[in-house]
mmCIF file of C-alpha atoms in Angstrom:
data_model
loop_
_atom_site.group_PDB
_atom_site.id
_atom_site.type_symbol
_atom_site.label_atom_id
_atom_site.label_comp_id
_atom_site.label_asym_id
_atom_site.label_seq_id
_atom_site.Cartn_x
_atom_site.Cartn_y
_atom_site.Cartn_z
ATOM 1 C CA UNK A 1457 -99.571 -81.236 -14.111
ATOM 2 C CA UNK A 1458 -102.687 -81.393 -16.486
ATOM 3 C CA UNK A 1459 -105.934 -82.225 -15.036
ATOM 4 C CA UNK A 1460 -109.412 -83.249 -16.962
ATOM 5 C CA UNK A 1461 -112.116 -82.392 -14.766
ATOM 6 C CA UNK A 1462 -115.042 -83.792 -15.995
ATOM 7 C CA UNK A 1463 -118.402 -80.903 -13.921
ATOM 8 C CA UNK A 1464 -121.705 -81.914 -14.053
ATOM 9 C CA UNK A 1465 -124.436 -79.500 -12.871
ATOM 10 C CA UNK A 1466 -127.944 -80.338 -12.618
ATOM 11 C CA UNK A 1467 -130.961 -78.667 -10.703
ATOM 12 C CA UNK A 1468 -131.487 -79.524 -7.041
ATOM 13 C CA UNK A 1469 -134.462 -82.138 -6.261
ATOM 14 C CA UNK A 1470 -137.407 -80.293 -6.366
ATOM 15 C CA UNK A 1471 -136.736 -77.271 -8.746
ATOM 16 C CA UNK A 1472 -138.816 -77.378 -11.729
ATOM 17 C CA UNK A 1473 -137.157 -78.372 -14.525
ATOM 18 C CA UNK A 1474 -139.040 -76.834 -17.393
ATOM 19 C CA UNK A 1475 -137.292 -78.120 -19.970
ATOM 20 C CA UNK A 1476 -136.860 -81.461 -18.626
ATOM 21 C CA UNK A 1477 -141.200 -81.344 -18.929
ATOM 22 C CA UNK A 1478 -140.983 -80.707 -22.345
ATOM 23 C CA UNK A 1479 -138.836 -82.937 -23.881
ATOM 24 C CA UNK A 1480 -140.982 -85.458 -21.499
ATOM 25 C CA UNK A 1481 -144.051 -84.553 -23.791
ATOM 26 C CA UNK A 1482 -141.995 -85.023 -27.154
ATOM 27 C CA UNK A 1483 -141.082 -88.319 -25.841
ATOM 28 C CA UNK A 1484 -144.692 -89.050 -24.924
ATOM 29 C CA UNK A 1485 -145.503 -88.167 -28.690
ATOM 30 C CA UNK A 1486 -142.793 -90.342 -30.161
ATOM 31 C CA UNK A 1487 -143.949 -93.170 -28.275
ATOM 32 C CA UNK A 1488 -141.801 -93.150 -25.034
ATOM 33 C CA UNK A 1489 -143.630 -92.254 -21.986
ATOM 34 C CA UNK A 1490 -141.636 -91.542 -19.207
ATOM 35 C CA UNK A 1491 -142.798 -89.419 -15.873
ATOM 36 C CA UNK A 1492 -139.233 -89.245 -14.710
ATOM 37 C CA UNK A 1493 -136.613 -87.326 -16.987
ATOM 38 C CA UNK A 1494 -133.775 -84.987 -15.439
ATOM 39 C CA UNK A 1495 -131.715 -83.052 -17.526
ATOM 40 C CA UNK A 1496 -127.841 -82.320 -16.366
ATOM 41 C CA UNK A 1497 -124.987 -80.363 -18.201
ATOM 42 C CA UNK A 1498 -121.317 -81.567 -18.614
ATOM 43 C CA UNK A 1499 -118.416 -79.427 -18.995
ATOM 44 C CA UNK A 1500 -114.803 -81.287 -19.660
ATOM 45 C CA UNK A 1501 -112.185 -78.723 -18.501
ATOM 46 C CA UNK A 1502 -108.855 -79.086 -18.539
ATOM 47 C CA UNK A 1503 -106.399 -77.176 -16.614
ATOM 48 C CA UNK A 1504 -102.647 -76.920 -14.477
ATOM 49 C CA UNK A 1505 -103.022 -77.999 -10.914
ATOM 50 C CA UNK A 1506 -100.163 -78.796 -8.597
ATOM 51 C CA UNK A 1507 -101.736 -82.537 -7.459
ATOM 52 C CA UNK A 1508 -104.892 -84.040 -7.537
ATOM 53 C CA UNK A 1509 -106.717 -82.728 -4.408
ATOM 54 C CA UNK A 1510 -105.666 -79.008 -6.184
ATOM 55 C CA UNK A 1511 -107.004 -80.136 -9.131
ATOM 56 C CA UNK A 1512 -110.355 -80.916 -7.299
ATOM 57 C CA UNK A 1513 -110.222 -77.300 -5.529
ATOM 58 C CA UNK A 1514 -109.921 -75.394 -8.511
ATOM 59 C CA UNK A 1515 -112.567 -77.199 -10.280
ATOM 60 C CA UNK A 1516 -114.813 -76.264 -7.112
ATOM 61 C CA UNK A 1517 -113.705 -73.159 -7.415
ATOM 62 C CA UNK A 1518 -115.194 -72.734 -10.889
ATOM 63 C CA UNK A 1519 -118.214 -75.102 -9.859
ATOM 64 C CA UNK A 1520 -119.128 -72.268 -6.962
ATOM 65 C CA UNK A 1521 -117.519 -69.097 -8.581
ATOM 66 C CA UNK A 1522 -119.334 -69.529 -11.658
ATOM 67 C CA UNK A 1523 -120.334 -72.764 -12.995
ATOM 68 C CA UNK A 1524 -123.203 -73.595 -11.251
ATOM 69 C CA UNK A 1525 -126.098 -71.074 -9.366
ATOM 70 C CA UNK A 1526 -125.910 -72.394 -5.911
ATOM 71 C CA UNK A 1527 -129.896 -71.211 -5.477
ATOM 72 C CA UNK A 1528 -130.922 -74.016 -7.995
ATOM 73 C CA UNK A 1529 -127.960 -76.495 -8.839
ATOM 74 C CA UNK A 1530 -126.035 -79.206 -7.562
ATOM 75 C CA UNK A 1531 -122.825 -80.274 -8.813
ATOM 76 C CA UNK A 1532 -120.362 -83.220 -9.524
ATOM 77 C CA UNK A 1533 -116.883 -83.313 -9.811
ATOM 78 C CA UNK A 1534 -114.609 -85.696 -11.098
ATOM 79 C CA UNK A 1535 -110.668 -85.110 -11.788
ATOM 80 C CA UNK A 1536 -108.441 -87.335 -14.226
ATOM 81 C CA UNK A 1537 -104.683 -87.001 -14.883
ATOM 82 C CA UNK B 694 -126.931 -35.205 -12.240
ATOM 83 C CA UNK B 695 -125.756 -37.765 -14.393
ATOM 84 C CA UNK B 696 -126.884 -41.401 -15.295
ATOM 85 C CA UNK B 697 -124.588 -44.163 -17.029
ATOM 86 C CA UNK B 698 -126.415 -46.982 -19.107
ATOM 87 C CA UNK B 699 -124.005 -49.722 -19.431
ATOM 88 C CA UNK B 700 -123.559 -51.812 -23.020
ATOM 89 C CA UNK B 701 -122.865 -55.661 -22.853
ATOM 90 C CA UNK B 702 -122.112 -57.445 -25.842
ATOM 91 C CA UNK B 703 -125.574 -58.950 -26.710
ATOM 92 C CA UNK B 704 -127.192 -55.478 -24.574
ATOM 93 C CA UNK B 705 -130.540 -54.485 -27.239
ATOM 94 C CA UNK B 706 -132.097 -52.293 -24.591
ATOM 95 C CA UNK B 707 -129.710 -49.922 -23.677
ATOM 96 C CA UNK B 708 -130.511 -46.741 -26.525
ATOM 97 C CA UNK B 709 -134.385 -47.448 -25.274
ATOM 98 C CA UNK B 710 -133.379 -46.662 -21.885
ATOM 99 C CA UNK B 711 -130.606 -43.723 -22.689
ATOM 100 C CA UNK B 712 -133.793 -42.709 -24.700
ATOM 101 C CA UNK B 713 -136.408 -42.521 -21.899
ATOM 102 C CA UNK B 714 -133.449 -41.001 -19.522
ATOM 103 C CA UNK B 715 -131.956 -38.023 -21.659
ATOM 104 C CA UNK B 716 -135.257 -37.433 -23.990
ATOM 105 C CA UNK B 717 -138.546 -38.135 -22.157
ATOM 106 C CA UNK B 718 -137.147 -37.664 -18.766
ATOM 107 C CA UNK B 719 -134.125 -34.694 -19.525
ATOM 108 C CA UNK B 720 -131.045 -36.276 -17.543
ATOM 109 C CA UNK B 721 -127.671 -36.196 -18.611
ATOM 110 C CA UNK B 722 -126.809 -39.984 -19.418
ATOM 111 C CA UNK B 723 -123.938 -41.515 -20.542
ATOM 112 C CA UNK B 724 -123.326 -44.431 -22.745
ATOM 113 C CA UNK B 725 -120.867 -46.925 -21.705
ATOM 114 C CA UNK B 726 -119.056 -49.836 -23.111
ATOM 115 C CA UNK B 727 -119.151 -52.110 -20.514
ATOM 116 C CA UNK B 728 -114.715 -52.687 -20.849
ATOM 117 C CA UNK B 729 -114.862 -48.734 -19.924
ATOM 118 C CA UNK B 730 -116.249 -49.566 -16.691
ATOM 119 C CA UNK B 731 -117.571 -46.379 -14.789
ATOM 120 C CA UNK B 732 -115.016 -43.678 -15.548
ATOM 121 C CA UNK B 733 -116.751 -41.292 -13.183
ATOM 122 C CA UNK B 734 -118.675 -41.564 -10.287
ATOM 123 C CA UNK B 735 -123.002 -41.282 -11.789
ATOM 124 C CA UNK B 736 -125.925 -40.822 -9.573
ATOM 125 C CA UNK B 737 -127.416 -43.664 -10.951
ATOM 126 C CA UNK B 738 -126.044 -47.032 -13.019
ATOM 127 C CA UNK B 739 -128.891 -48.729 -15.573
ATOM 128 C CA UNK B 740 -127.982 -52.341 -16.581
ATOM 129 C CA UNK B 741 -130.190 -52.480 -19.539
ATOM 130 C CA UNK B 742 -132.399 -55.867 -21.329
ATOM 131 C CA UNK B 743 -130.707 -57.987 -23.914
ATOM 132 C CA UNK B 744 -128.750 -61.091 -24.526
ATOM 133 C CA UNK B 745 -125.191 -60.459 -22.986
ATOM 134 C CA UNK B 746 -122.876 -63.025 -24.014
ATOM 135 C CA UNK B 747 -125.620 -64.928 -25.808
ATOM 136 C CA UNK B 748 -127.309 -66.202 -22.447
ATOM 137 C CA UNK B 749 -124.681 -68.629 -22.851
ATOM 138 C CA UNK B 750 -124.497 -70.708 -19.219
ATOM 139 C CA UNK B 751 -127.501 -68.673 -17.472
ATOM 140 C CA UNK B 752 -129.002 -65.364 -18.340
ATOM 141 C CA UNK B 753 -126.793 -63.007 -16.794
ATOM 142 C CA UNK B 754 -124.377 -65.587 -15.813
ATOM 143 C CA UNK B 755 -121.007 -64.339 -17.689
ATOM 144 C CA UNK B 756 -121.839 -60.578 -17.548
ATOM 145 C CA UNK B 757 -121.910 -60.616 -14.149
ATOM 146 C CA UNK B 758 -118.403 -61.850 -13.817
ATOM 147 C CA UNK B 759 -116.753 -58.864 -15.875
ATOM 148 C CA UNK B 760 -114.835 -56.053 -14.062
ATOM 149 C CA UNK B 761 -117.583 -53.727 -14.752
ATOM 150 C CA UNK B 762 -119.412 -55.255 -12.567
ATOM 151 C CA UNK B 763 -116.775 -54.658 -9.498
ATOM 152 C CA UNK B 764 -117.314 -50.715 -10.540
ATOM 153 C CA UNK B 765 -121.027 -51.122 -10.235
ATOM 154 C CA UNK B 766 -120.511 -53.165 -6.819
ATOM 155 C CA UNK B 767 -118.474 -50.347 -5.779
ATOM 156 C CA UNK B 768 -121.122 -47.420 -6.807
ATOM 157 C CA UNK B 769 -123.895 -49.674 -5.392
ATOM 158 C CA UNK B 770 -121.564 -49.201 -1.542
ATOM 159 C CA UNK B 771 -121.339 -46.021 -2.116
ATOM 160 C CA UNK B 772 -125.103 -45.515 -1.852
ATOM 161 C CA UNK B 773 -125.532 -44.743 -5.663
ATOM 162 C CA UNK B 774 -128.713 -46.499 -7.261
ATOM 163 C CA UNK B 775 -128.433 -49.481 -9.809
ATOM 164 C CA UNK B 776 -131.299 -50.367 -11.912
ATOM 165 C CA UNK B 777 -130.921 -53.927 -13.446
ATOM 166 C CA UNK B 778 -134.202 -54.143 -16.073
ATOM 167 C CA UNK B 779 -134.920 -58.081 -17.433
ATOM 168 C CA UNK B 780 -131.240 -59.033 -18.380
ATOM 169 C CA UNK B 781 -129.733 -56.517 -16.423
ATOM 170 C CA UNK B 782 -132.121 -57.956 -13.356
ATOM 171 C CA UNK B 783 -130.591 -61.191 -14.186
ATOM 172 C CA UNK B 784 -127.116 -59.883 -14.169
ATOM 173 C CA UNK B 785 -128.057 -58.652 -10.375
ATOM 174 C CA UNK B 786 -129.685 -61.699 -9.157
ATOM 175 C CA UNK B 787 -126.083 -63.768 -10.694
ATOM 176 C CA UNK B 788 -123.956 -60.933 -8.946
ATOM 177 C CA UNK B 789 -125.619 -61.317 -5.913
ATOM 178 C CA UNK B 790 -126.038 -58.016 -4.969
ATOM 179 C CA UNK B 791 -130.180 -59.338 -5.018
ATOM 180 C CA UNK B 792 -130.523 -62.903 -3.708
ATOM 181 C CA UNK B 793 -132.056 -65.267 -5.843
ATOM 182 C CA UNK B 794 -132.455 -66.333 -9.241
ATOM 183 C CA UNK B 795 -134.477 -65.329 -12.517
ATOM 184 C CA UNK B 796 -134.837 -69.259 -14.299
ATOM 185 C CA UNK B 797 -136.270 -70.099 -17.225
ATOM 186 C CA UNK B 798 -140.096 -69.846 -17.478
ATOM 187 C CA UNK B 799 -142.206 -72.781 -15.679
ATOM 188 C CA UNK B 800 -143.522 -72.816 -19.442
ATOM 189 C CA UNK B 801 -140.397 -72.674 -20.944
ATOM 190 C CA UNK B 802 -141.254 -69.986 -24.079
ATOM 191 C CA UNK B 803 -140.341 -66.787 -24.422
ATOM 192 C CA UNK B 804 -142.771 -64.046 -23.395
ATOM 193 C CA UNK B 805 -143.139 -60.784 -25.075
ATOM 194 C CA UNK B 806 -146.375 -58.672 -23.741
ATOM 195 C CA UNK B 807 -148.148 -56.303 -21.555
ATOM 196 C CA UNK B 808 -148.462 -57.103 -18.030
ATOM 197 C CA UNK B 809 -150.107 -55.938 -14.692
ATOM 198 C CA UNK B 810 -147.816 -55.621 -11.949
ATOM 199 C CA UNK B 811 -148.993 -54.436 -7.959
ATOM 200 C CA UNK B 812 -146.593 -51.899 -6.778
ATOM 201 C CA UNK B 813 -146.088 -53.542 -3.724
ATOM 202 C CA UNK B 814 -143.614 -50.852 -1.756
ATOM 203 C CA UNK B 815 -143.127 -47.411 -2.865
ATOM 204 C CA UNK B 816 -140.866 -46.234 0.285
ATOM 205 C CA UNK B 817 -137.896 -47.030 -2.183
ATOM 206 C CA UNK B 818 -136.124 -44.532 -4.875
ATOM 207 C CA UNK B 819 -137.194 -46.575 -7.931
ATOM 208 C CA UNK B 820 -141.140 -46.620 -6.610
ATOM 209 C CA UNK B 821 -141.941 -43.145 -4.372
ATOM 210 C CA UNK B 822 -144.069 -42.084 -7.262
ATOM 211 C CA UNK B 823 -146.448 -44.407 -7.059
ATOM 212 C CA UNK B 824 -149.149 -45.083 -4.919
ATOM 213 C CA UNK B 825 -149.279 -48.332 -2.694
ATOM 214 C CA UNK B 826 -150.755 -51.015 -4.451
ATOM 215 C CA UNK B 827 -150.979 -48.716 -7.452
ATOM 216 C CA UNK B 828 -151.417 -51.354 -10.590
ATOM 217 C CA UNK B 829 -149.719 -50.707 -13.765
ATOM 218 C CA UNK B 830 -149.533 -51.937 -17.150
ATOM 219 C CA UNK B 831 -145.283 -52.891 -18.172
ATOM 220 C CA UNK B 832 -144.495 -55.044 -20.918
ATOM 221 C CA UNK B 833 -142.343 -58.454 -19.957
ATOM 222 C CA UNK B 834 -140.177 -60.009 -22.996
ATOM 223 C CA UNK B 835 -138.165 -62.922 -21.201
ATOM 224 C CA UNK B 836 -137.695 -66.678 -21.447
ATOM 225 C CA UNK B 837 -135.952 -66.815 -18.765
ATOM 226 C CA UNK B 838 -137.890 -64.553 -15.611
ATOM 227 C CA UNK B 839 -139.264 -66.842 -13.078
ATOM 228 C CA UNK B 840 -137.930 -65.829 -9.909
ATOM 229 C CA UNK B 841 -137.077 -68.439 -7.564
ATOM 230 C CA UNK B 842 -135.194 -68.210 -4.266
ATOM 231 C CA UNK B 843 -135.176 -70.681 -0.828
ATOM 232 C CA UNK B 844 -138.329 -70.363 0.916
ATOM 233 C CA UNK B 845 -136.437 -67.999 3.946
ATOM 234 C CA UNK B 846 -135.532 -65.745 1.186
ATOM 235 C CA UNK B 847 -138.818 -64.649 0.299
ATOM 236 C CA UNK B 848 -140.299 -64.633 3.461
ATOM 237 C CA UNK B 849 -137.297 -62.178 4.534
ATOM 238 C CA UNK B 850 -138.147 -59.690 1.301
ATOM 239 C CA UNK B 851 -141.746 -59.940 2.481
ATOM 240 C CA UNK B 852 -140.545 -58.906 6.187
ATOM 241 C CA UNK B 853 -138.393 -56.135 4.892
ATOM 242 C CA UNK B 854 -140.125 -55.106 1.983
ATOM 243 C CA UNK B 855 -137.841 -55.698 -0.391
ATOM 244 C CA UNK B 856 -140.759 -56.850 -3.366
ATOM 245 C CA UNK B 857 -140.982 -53.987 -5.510
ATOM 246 C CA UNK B 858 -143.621 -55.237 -8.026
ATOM 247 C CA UNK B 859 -145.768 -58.558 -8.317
ATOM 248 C CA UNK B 860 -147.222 -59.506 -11.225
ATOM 249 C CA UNK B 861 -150.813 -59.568 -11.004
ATOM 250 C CA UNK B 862 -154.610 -59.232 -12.271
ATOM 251 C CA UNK B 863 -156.129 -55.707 -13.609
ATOM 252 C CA UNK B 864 -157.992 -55.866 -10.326
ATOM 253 C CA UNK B 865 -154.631 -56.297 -8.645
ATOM 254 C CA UNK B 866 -154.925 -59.924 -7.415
ATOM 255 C CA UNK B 867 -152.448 -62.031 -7.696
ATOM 256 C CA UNK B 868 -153.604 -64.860 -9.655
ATOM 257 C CA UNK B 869 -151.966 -67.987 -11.051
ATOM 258 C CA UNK B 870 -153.016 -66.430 -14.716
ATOM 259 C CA UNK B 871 -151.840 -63.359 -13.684
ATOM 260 C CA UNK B 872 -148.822 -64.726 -13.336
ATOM 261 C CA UNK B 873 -146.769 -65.151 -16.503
ATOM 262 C CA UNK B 874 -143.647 -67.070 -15.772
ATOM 263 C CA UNK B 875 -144.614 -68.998 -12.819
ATOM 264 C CA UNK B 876 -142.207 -66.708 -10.152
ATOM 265 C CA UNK B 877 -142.377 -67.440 -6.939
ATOM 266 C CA UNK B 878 -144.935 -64.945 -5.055
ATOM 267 C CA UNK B 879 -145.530 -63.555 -8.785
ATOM 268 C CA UNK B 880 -142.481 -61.113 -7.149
ATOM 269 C CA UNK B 881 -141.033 -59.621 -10.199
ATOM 270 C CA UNK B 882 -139.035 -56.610 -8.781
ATOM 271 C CA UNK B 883 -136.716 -56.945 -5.781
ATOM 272 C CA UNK B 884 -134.932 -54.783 -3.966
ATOM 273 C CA UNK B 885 -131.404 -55.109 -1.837
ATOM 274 C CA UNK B 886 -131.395 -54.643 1.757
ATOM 275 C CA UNK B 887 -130.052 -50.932 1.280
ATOM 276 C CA UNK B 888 -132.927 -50.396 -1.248
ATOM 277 C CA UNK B 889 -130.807 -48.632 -3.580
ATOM 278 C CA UNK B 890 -130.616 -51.840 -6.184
ATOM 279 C CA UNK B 891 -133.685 -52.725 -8.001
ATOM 280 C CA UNK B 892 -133.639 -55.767 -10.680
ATOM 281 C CA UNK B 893 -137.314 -56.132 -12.019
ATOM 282 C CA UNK B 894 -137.893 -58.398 -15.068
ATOM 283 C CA UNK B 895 -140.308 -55.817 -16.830
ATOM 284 C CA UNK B 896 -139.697 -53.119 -19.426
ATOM 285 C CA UNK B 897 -140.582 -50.232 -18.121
ATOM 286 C CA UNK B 898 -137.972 -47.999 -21.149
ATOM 287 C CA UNK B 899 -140.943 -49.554 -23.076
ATOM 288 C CA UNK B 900 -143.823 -48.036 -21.247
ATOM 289 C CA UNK B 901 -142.504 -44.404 -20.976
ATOM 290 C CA UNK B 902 -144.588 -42.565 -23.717
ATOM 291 C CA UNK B 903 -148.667 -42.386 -24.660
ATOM 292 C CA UNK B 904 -147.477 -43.397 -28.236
ATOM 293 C CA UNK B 905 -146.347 -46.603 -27.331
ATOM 294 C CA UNK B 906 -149.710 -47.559 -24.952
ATOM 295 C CA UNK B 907 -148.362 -47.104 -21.294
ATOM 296 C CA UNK B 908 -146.717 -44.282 -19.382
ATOM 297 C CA UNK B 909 -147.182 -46.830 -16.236
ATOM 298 C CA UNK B 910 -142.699 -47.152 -16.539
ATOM 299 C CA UNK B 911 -141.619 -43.572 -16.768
ATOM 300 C CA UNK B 912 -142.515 -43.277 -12.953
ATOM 301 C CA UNK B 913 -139.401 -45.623 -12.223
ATOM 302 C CA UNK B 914 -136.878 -43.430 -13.336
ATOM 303 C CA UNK B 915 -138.831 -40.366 -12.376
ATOM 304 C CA UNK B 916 -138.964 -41.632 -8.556
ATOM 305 C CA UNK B 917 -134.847 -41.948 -9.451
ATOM 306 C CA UNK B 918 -134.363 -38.530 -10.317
ATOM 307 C CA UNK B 919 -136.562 -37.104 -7.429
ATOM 308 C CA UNK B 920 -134.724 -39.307 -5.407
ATOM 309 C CA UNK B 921 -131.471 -37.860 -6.421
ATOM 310 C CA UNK B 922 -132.983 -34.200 -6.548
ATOM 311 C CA UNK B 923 -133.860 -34.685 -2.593
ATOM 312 C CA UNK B 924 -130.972 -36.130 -1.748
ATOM 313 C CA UNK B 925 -128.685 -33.060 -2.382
ATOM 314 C CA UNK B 926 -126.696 -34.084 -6.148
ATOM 315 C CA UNK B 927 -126.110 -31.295 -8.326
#
């Protein structure tokens, strides 16, 4: 069966998020202040799995394998047919 | 004795440091495509600076997933020394065969200069020429350098003394201006456990000849060769 698993990998609370402080000053320029900006990544993958929790397992399996760096990110999983 | 430099796609460091090895320093060294893996066995593997596969996830990130890498693992076990230098430290760090991580900069632009660094052990192959504490002058040129690892990660490097080079003032302090990227510790050069892998951020192909302002490098792959010379290779 075809899965869609939709990954998102952000940093863990705490890390510095360097890029997350810039675009926080751009915003400040433009007129938005904000003190609190995170910035996440999304990958939509889609793939053969036997079922659903297979599905899930593989797309761990990429989270952990490659994915994400478990030193500084988190991750999120979430499988459609 | 023979040394293998290995090519990524996106690799722009790798005839600097086949350079330094076979000209300034007089080793045999091989250039390899990385798909070639190691087709013999080297005394010592170089992962040179660049851009493999664009930086495209993390620094490092796809590079270290390629078979060569499994080769490299496998020389590393046998006792044979692996240099990783800025991307190639990167690649390292995403192998895990250092722990940690080189992220992007705390001020996220990319750095290209001189640097001090404090040789901060020198009872490893990469670092027995210098003297302890010994400060020298190594370009960085990174955006993505600042090492971070869990807080029991560097306090086990500092036990075992596994922190090759800090970045640091001329004095040899290690200041928050003297330290470019914002790295944890200012630690810039790591070693494994084994102390045959080193993966340091700075240049140090780029700081082996008068001409080009610093000779401070060439003593990295000099300790290497010594190293080998002691240890019995032909």
């Amino acid at each position: 069966m075809i899965f869609l698993a939709k990954i998102t990998i952000g940093l863990k609370e705490g890390m510095l998020n360097p890029e997350a402080m810039a675009i926080s000053h751009a915003l400040g320029n433009l007129g938005f202040p904000t003190d609190d900006i995170r910035t996440e990544r999304v990958f939509l993958i889609r793939f053969d799995a036997a079922d659903h929790r297979d599905a899930e397992e593989k797309a761990r399996g990429m989270c952990e394998r490659l994915l994400a760096n478990p030193v500084i990110h988190h991750y999120e999983i979430e499988v459609h047919r | 004795m023979r040394f293998a430099v290995i090519q990524f796609g996106g690799s722009n460091c790798d005839r600097d440091a086949h350079y330094v090895l076979s000209e300034i320093c007089g080793v045999d060294t091989d250039l390899l495509w990385y798909k070639e893996g190691l087709p013999r066995t080297y005394d010592a593997v170089i992962i040179p600076g660049g851009f493999s596969y664009g930086d495209y996830l993390r620094a490092g990130a796809i590079a270290a997933r390629t078979p060569a890498m499994k080769d490299i693992t496998a020389h590393a076990g046998r006792g044979g020394l692996v240099l990783g230098i800025c991307n190639g430290a990167q690649i390292l760090a995403e192998s895990g065969l250092v722990p940690g991580v080189f992220s992007i900069n705390a001020y996220p632009a990319f750095i290209c200069r001189e640097v001090y660094l404090r040789v901060d052990q020198t009872a490893s192959p990469f670092t027995s020429l210098y003297r302890p504490g010994e400060v020298i002058r190594i370009p960085i040129a990174h955006k993505e350098g600042r090492y971070v690892a869990p807080d029991a990660v560097i306090r086990e490097l500092e036990e075992e003394g596994r922190i090759a080079f800090r970045f640091c003032s001329m004095e040899g302090d290690l200041t928050p201006e003297s330290n470019p990227n914002g790295a944890m510790g200012s630690i810039t050069g790591i070693l494994n456990r084994e102390k045959n892998i080193l993966a340091m951020m700075p240049h140090p192909e780029r700081a082996s000849e008068v001409i080009l302002g610093s000779e401070d490098g060439k003593k990295v792959f000099l300790s290497m060769i010594g190293h080998i010379e002691s240890s019995g290779s032909t």
